[in-house]
Tab-separated table of C-alpha atoms in Angstrom:
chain	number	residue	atom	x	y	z
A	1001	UNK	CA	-30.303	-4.277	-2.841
A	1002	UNK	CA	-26.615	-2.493	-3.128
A	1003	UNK	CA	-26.713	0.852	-5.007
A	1004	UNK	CA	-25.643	0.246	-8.870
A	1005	UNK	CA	-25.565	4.422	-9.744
A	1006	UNK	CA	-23.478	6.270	-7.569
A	1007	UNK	CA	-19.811	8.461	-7.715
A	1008	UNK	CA	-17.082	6.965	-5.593
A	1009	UNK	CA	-14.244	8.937	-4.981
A	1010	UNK	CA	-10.437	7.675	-4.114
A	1011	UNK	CA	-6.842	9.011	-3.653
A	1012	UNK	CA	-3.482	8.090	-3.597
A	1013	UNK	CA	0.073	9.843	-2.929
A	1014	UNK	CA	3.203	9.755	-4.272
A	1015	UNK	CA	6.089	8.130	-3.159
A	1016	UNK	CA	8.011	11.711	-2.502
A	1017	UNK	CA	4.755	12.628	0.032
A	1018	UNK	CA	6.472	12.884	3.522
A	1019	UNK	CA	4.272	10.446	5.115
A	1020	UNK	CA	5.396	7.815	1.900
A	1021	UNK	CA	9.089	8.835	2.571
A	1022	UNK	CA	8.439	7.363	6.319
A	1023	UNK	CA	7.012	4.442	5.295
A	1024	UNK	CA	9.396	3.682	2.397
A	1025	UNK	CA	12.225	3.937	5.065
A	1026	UNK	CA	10.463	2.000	7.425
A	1027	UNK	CA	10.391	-0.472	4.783
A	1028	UNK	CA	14.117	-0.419	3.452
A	1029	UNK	CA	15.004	-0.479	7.776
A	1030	UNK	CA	12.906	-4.355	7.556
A	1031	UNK	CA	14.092	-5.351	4.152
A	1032	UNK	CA	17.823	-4.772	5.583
A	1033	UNK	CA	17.041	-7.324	8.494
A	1034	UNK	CA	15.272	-9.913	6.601
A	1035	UNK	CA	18.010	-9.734	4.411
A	1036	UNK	CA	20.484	-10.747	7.287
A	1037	UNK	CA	18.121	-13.070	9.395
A	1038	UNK	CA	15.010	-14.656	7.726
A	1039	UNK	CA	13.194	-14.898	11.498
A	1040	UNK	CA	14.608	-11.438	12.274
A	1041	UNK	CA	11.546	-9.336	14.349
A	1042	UNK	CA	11.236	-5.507	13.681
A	1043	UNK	CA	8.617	-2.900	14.383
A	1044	UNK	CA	9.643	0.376	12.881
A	1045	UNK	CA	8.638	3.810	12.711
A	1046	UNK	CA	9.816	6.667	11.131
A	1047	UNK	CA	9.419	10.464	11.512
A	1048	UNK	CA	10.369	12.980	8.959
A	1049	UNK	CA	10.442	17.447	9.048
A	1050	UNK	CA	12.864	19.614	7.516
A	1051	UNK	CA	16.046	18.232	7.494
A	1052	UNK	CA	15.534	15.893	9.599
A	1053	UNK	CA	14.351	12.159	10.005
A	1054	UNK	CA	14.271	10.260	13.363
A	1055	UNK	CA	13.442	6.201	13.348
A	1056	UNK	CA	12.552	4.599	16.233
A	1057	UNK	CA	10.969	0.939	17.487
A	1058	UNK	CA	11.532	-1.868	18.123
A	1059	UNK	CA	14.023	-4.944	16.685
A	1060	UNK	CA	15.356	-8.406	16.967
A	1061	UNK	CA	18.425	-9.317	14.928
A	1062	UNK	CA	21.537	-8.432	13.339
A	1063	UNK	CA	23.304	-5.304	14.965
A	1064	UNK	CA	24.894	-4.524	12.075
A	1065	UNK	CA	21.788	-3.310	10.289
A	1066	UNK	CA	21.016	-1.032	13.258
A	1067	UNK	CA	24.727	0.542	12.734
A	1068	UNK	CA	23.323	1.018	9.223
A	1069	UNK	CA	20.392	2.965	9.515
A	1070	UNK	CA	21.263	6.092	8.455
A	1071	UNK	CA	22.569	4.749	5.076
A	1072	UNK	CA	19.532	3.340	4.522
A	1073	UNK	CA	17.430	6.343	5.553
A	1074	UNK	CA	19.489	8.580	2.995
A	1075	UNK	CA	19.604	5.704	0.019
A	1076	UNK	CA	16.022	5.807	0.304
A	1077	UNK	CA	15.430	9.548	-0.117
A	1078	UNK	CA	18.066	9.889	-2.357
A	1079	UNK	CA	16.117	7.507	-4.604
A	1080	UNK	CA	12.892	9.095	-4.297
A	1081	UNK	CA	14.630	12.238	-5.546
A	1082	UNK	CA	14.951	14.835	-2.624
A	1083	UNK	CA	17.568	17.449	-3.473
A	1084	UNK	CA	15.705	20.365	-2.259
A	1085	UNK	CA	16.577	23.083	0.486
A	1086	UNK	CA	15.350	21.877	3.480
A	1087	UNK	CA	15.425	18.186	2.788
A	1088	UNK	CA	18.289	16.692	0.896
A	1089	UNK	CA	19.276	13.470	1.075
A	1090	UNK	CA	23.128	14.195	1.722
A	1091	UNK	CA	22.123	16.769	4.364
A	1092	UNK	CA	19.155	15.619	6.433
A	1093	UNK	CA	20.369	14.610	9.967
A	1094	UNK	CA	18.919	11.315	10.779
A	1095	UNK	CA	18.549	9.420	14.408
A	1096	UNK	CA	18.209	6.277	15.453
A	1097	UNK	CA	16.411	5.314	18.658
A	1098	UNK	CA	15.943	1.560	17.446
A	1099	UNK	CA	16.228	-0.903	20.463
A	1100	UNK	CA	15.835	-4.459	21.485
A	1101	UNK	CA	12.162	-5.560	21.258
A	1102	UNK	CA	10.160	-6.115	24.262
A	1103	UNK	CA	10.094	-9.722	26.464
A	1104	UNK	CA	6.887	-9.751	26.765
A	1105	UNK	CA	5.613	-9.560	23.367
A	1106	UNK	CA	8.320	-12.062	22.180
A	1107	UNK	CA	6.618	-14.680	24.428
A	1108	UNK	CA	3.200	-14.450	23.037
A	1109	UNK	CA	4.561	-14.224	19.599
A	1110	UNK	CA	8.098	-17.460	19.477
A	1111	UNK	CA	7.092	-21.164	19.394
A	1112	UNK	CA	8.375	-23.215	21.847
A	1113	UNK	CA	7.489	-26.392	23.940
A	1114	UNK	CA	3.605	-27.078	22.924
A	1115	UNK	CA	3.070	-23.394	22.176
A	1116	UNK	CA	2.603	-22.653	18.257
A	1117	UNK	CA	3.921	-19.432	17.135
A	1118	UNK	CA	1.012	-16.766	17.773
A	1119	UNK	CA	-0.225	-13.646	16.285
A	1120	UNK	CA	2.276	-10.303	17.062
A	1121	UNK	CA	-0.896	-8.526	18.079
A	1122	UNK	CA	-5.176	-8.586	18.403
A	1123	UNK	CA	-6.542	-7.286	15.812
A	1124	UNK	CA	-9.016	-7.231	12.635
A	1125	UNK	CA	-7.841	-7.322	9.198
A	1126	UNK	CA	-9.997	-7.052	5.965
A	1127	UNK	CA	-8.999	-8.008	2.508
A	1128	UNK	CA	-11.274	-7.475	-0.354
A	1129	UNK	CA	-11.729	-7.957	-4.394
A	1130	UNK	CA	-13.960	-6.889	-7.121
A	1131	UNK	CA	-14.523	-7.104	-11.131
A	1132	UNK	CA	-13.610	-3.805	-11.938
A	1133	UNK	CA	-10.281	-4.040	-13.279
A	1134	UNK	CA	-8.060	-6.768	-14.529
A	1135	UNK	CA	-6.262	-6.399	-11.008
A	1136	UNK	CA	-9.425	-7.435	-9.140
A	1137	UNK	CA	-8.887	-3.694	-7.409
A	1138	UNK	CA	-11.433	-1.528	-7.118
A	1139	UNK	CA	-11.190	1.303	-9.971
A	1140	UNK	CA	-11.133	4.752	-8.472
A	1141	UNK	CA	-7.703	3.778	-6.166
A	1142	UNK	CA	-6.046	1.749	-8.923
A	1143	UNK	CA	-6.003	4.103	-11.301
A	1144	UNK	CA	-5.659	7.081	-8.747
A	1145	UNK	CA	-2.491	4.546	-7.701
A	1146	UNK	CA	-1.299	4.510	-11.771
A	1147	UNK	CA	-1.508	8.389	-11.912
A	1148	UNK	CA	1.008	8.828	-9.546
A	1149	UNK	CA	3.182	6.199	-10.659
A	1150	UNK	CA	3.367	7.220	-14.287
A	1151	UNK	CA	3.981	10.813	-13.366
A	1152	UNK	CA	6.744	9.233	-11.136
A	1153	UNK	CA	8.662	7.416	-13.996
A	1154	UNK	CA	8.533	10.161	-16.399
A	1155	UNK	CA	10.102	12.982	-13.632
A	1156	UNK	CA	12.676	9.996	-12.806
A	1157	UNK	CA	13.862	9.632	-16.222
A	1158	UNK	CA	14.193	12.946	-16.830
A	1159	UNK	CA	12.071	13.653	-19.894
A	1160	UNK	CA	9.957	15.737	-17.320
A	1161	UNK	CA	12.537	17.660	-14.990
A	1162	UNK	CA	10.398	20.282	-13.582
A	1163	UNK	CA	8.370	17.938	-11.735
A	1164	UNK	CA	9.273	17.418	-8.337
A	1165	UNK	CA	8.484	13.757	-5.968
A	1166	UNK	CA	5.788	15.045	-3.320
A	1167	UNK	CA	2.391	14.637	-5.442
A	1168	UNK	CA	-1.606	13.682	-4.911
A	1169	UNK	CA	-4.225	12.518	-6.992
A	1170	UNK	CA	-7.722	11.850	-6.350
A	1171	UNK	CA	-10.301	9.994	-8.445
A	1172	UNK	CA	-14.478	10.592	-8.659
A	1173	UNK	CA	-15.793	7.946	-10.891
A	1174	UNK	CA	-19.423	7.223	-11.948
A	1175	UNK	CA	-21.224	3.993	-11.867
A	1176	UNK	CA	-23.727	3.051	-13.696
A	1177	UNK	CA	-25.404	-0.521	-12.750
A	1178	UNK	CA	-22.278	-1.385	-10.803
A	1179	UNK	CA	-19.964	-0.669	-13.136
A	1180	UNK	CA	-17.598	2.514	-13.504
A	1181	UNK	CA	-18.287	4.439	-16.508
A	1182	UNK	CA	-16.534	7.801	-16.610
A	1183	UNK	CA	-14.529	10.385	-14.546
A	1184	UNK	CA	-16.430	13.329	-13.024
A	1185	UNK	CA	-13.541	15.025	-11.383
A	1186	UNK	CA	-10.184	14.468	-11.414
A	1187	UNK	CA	-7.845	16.623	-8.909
A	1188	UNK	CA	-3.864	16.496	-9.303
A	1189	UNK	CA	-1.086	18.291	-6.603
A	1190	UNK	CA	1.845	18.021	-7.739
A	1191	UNK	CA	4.930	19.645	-6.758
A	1192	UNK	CA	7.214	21.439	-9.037
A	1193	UNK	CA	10.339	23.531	-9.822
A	1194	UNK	CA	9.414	26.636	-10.393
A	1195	UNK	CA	7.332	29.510	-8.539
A	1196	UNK	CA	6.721	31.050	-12.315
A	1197	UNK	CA	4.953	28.125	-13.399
A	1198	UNK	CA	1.168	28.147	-12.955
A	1199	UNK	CA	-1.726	25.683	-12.558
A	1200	UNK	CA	-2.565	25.773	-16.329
A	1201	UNK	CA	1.357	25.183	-17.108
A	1202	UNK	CA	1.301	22.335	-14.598
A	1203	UNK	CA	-1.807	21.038	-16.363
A	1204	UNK	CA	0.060	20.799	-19.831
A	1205	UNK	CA	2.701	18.689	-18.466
A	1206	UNK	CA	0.889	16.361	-16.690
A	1207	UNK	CA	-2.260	16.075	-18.561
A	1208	UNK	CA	-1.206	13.882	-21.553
A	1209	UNK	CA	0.083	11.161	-18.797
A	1210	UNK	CA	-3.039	11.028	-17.051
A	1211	UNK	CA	-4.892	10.136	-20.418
A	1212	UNK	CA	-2.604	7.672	-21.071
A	1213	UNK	CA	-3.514	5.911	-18.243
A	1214	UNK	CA	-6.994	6.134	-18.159
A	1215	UNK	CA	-9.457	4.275	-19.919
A	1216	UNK	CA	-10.128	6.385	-23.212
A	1217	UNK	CA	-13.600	6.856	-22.922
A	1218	UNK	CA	-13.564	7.930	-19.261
A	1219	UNK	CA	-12.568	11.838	-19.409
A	1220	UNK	CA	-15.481	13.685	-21.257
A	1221	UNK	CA	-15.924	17.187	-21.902
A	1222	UNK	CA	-17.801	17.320	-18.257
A	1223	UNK	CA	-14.879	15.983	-16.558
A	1224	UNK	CA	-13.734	18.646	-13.936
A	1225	UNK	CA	-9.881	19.392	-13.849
A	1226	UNK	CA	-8.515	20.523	-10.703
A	1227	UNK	CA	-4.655	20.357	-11.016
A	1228	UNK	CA	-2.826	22.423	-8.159
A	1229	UNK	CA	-5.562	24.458	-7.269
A	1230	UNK	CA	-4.169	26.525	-4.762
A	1231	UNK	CA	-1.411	27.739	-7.312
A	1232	UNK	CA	2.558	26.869	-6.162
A	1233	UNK	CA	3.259	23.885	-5.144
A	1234	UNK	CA	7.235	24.676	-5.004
A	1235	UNK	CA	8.274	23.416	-1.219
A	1236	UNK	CA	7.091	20.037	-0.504
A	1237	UNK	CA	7.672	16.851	0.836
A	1238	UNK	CA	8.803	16.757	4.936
A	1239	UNK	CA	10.089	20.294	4.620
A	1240	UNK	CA	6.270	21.510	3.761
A	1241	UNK	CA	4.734	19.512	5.840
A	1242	UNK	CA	5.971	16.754	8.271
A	1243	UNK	CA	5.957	12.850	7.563
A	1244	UNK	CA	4.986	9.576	9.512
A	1245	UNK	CA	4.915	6.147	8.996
A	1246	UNK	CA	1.742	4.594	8.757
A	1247	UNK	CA	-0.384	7.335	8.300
A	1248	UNK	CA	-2.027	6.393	4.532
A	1249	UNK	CA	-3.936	2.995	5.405
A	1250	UNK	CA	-6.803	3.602	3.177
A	1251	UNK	CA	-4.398	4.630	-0.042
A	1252	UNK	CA	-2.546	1.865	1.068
A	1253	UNK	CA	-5.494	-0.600	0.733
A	1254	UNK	CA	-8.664	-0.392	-1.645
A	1255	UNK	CA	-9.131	3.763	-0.943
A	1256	UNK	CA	-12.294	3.541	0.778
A	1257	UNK	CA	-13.611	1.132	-0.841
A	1258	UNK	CA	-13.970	-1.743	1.577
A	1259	UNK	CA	-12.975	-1.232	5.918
A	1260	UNK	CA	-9.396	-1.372	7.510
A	1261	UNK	CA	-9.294	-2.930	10.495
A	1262	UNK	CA	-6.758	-0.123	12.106
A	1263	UNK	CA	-4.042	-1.604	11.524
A	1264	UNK	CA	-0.816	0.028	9.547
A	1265	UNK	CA	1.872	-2.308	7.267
A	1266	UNK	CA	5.153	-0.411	6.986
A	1267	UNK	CA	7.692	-1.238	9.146
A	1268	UNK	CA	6.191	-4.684	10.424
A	1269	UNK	CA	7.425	-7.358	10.139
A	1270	UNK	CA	5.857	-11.012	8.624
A	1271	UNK	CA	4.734	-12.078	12.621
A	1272	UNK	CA	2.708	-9.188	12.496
A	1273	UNK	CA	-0.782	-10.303	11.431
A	1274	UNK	CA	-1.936	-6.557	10.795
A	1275	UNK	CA	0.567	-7.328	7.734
A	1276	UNK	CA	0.761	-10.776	7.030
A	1277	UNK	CA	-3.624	-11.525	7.730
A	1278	UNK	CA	-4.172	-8.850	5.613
A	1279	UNK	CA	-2.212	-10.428	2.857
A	1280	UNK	CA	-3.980	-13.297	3.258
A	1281	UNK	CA	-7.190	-12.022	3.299
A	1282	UNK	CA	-6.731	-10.000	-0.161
A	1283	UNK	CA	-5.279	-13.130	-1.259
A	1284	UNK	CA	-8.103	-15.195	-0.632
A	1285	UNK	CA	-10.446	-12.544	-1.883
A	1286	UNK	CA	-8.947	-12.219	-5.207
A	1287	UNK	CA	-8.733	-15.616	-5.805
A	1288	UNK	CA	-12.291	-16.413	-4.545
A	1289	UNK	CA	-13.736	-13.335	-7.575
A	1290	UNK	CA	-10.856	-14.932	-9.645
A	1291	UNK	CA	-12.358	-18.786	-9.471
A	1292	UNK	CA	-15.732	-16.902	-10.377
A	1293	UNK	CA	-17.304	-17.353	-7.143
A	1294	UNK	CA	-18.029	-13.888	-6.421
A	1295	UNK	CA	-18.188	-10.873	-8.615
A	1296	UNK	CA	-17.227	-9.056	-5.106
A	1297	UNK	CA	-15.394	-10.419	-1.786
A	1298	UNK	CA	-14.641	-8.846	1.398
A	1299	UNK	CA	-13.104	-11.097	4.477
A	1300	UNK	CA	-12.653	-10.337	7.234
A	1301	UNK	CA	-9.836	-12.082	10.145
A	1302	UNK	CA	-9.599	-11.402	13.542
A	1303	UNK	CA	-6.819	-12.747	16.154
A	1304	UNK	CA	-5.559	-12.428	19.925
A	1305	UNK	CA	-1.778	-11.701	20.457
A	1306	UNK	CA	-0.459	-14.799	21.319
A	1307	UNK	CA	-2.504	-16.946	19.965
A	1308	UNK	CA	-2.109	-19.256	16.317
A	1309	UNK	CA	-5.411	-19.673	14.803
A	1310	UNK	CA	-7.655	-16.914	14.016
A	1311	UNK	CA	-10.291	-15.790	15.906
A	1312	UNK	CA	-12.872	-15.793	13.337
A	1313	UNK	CA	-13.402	-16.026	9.470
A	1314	UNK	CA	-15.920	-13.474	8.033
A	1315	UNK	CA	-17.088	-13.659	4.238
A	1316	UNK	CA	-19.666	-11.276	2.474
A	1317	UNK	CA	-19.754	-11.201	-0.857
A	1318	UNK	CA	-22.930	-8.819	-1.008
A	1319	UNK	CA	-25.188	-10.991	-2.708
A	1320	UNK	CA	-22.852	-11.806	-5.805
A	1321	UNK	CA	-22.090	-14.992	-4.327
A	1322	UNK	CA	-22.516	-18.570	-6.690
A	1323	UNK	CA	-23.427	-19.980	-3.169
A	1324	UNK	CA	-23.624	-19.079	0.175
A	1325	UNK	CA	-21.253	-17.070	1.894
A	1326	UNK	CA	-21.239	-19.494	4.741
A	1327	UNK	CA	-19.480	-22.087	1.991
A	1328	UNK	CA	-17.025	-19.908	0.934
A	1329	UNK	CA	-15.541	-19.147	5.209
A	1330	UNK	CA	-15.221	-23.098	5.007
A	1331	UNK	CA	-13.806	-23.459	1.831
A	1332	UNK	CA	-10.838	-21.077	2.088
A	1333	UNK	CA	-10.237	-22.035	5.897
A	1334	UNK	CA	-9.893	-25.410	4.382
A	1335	UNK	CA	-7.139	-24.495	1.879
A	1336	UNK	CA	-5.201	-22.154	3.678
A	1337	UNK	CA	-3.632	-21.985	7.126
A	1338	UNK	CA	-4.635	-19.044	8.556
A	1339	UNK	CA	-1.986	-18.956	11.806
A	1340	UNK	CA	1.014	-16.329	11.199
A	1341	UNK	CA	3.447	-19.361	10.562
A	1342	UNK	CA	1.504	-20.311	8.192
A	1343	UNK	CA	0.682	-17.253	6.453
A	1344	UNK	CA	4.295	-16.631	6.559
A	1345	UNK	CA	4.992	-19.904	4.825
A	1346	UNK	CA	2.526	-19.979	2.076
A	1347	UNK	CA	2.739	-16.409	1.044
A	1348	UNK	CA	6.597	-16.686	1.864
A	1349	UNK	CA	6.787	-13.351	3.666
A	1350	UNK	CA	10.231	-13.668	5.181
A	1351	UNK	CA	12.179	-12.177	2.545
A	1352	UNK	CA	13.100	-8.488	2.048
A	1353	UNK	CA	10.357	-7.663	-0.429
A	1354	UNK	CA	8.605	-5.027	1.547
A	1355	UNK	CA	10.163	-1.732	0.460
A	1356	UNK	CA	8.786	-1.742	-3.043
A	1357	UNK	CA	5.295	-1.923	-1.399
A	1358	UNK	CA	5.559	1.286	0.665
A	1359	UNK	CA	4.104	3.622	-2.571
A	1360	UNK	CA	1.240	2.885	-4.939
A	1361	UNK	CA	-0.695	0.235	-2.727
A	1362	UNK	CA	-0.178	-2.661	-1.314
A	1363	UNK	CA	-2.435	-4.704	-3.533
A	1364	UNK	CA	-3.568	-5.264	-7.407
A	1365	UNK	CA	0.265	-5.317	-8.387
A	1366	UNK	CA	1.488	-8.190	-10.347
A	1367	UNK	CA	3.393	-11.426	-8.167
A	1368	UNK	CA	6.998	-10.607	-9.160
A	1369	UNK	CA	9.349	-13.488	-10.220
A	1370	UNK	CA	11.616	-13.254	-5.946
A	1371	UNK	CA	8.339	-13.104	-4.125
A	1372	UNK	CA	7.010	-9.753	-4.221
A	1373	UNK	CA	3.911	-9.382	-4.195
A	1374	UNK	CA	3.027	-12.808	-3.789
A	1375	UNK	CA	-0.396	-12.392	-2.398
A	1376	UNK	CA	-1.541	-11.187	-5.497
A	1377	UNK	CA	-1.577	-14.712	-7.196
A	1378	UNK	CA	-4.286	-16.797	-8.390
A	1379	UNK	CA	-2.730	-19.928	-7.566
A	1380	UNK	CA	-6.055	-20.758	-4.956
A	1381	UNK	CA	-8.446	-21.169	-7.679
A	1382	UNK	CA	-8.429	-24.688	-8.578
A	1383	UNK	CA	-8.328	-25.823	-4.885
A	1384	UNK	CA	-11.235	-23.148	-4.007
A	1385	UNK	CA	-13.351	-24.639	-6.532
A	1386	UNK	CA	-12.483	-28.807	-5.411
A	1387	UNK	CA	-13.144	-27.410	-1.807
């Protein structure tokens, strides 16, 4: 029997945290190749400290994009809004180590002959769904995720200037049969412009914004507050504390909620199934709870670098199955080609749609109308339900 009354506690970052910052560049770095060569290969990794970034890995196509790189770096943190001593986007130093991407993994990965194109890497890659918001997302992360984002918009547009990008939120929420009911504690960071402003200042600014996004009901007079609870929060992002890509895989998922197979997205391309499977799998998740299979759905993939097909197809739904779980592997193996071509196909992954992805999760966004986001469809449900 699963536990229906329980707290369950999530957080998310902002896209001005330093380890965001790396991803987001990481990002922009693949967008800029897919945007020059569709089949273009690129693993990249970024590094970020005061005044500084470095971006290194490995690449396959256009040369011009590597000549590029710092542009990109500094359009990207220009965007996010760093004009602060000690990282500003006109006056961070940024290096490139990017270089030609290695033989050997190129032959387990390109078609050619008999060989089908195989997976970049082994690996095990989850993807989960669950009826607790419209999104199919599990509550505490999505709304930990909308926090952050609304706070984001208003300090962009300037009707709240004193709010600076580095940020954290975290959410506890309690269930009650299965279902979340309230918010027991709520705890905000957020950096900001002034050393004179305190916690309870910080509090007024942000508080009405975090209502707004909350369900109504949900913040009661026993809801704890914790907004900057150390005090100042003035110097932030990669000049308080150094950034790296890859580093936020749960906030970047379902917060806890369901496993991570290990695996980091930013910076990877499409042939890298510890991207693209884990796409799938939330794809074929949400559309297995969407086609009212499952009030719940974790899968699980698994592949060996090199090779097409996957290893193995894992489904639990946790007993809130219409039938068994052993139906559902064989129903959405049987409507979806699981190999990295054809992940890449169906989900159309080689396009430069990753950037946007890099802050506020990876999943429970809305499909957008060039491809972004695609994953997130429900286009599965008719053919789950015929299979």
């Amino acid at each position: 029997m699963n536990r229906q009354n329980y707290i369950f506690t999530s957080e998310s970052v902002s896209e001005g945290h330093p380890d965001k910052v790396c991803d987001r560049i990481s990002d922009a770095v693949l967008d800029a190749f897919l945007t020059e060569d569709p089949e273009a290969r690129v693993a990249c990794e970024t590094f970020a400290t005061t005044d500084r970034v470095v971006i290194g890995g490995e690449v396959r196509g256009p040369g011009s994009v590597i000549r590029n790189v710092e542009e990109i770096a500094r359009a990207c943190v220009r965007d996010i809004g760093y004009e602060q001593e000690g990282f500003h986007w006109a006056n961070i130093k940024v290096d490139s180590y990017l270089h030609a991407q290695s033989a050997h993994i190129a032959q387990g990965v390109d078609a050619g002959g008999q060989k089908e194109e195989g997976a970049g890497d082994q690996g095990i890659m989850f993807g989960y769904a669950v009826q607790e918001t419209p999104e199919l997302m599990p509550a505490p992360i999505h709304y930990a995720h909308a926090i952050l984002k609304r706070l984001a918009e208003v300090r962009k547009s300037g009707k709240e200037p004193s709010l600076r990008p580095d940020a954290k939120s975290q959410l506890s929420l309690k269930y009650e049969n299965g279902v979340p009911v309230g918010v027991t504690s709520l705890v905000l960071s957020t950096q900001h412009e002034s050393e004179k402003q305190s916690s309870a200042d910080i509090r007024a600014i942000v508080e009405p914004y975090i209502r707004e996004v909350l369900p109504a009901d949900w913040i009661t007079d026993e809801t704890e507050w914790w907004v900057n609870p150390t005090g100042t929060f003035v110097i932030g992002g990669p000049d308080g504390d150094a950034g790296l890509t890859g580093r936020k895989i749960i906030v970047d998922t379902y917060g806890g909620a369901a496993p991570h197979g290990g695996g980091a997205f930013s910076g990877k391309d499409p042939t890298k199934v510890d991207r693209s499977a884990a796409y799938a799998a939330r794809y074929l998740a949400k559309n297995v709870v969407a086609a009212g299979m499952a009030k719940r759905c974790l899968i699980q993939l698994s592949y060996a670098i090199g090779v097409s097909k996957p290893l193995s197809v894992y489904v639990d739904t946790f007993g809130s199955g219409e039938l068994d779980d052993s139906e559902i592997e064989k129903a959405v193996t049987k409507i979806m080609d699981l190999s990295p071509r054809g992940i890449r196909e169906k989900l159309k992954l080689n396009r430069p749609i990753f950037q946007r992805t890099a802050a506020y999760g990876h999943f429970g966004r809305p499909p957008e109308a060039d491809g972004g986001f695609s994953w997130e469809a429900t286009d599965l449900v008719d053919d789950l339900k015929r299979a």
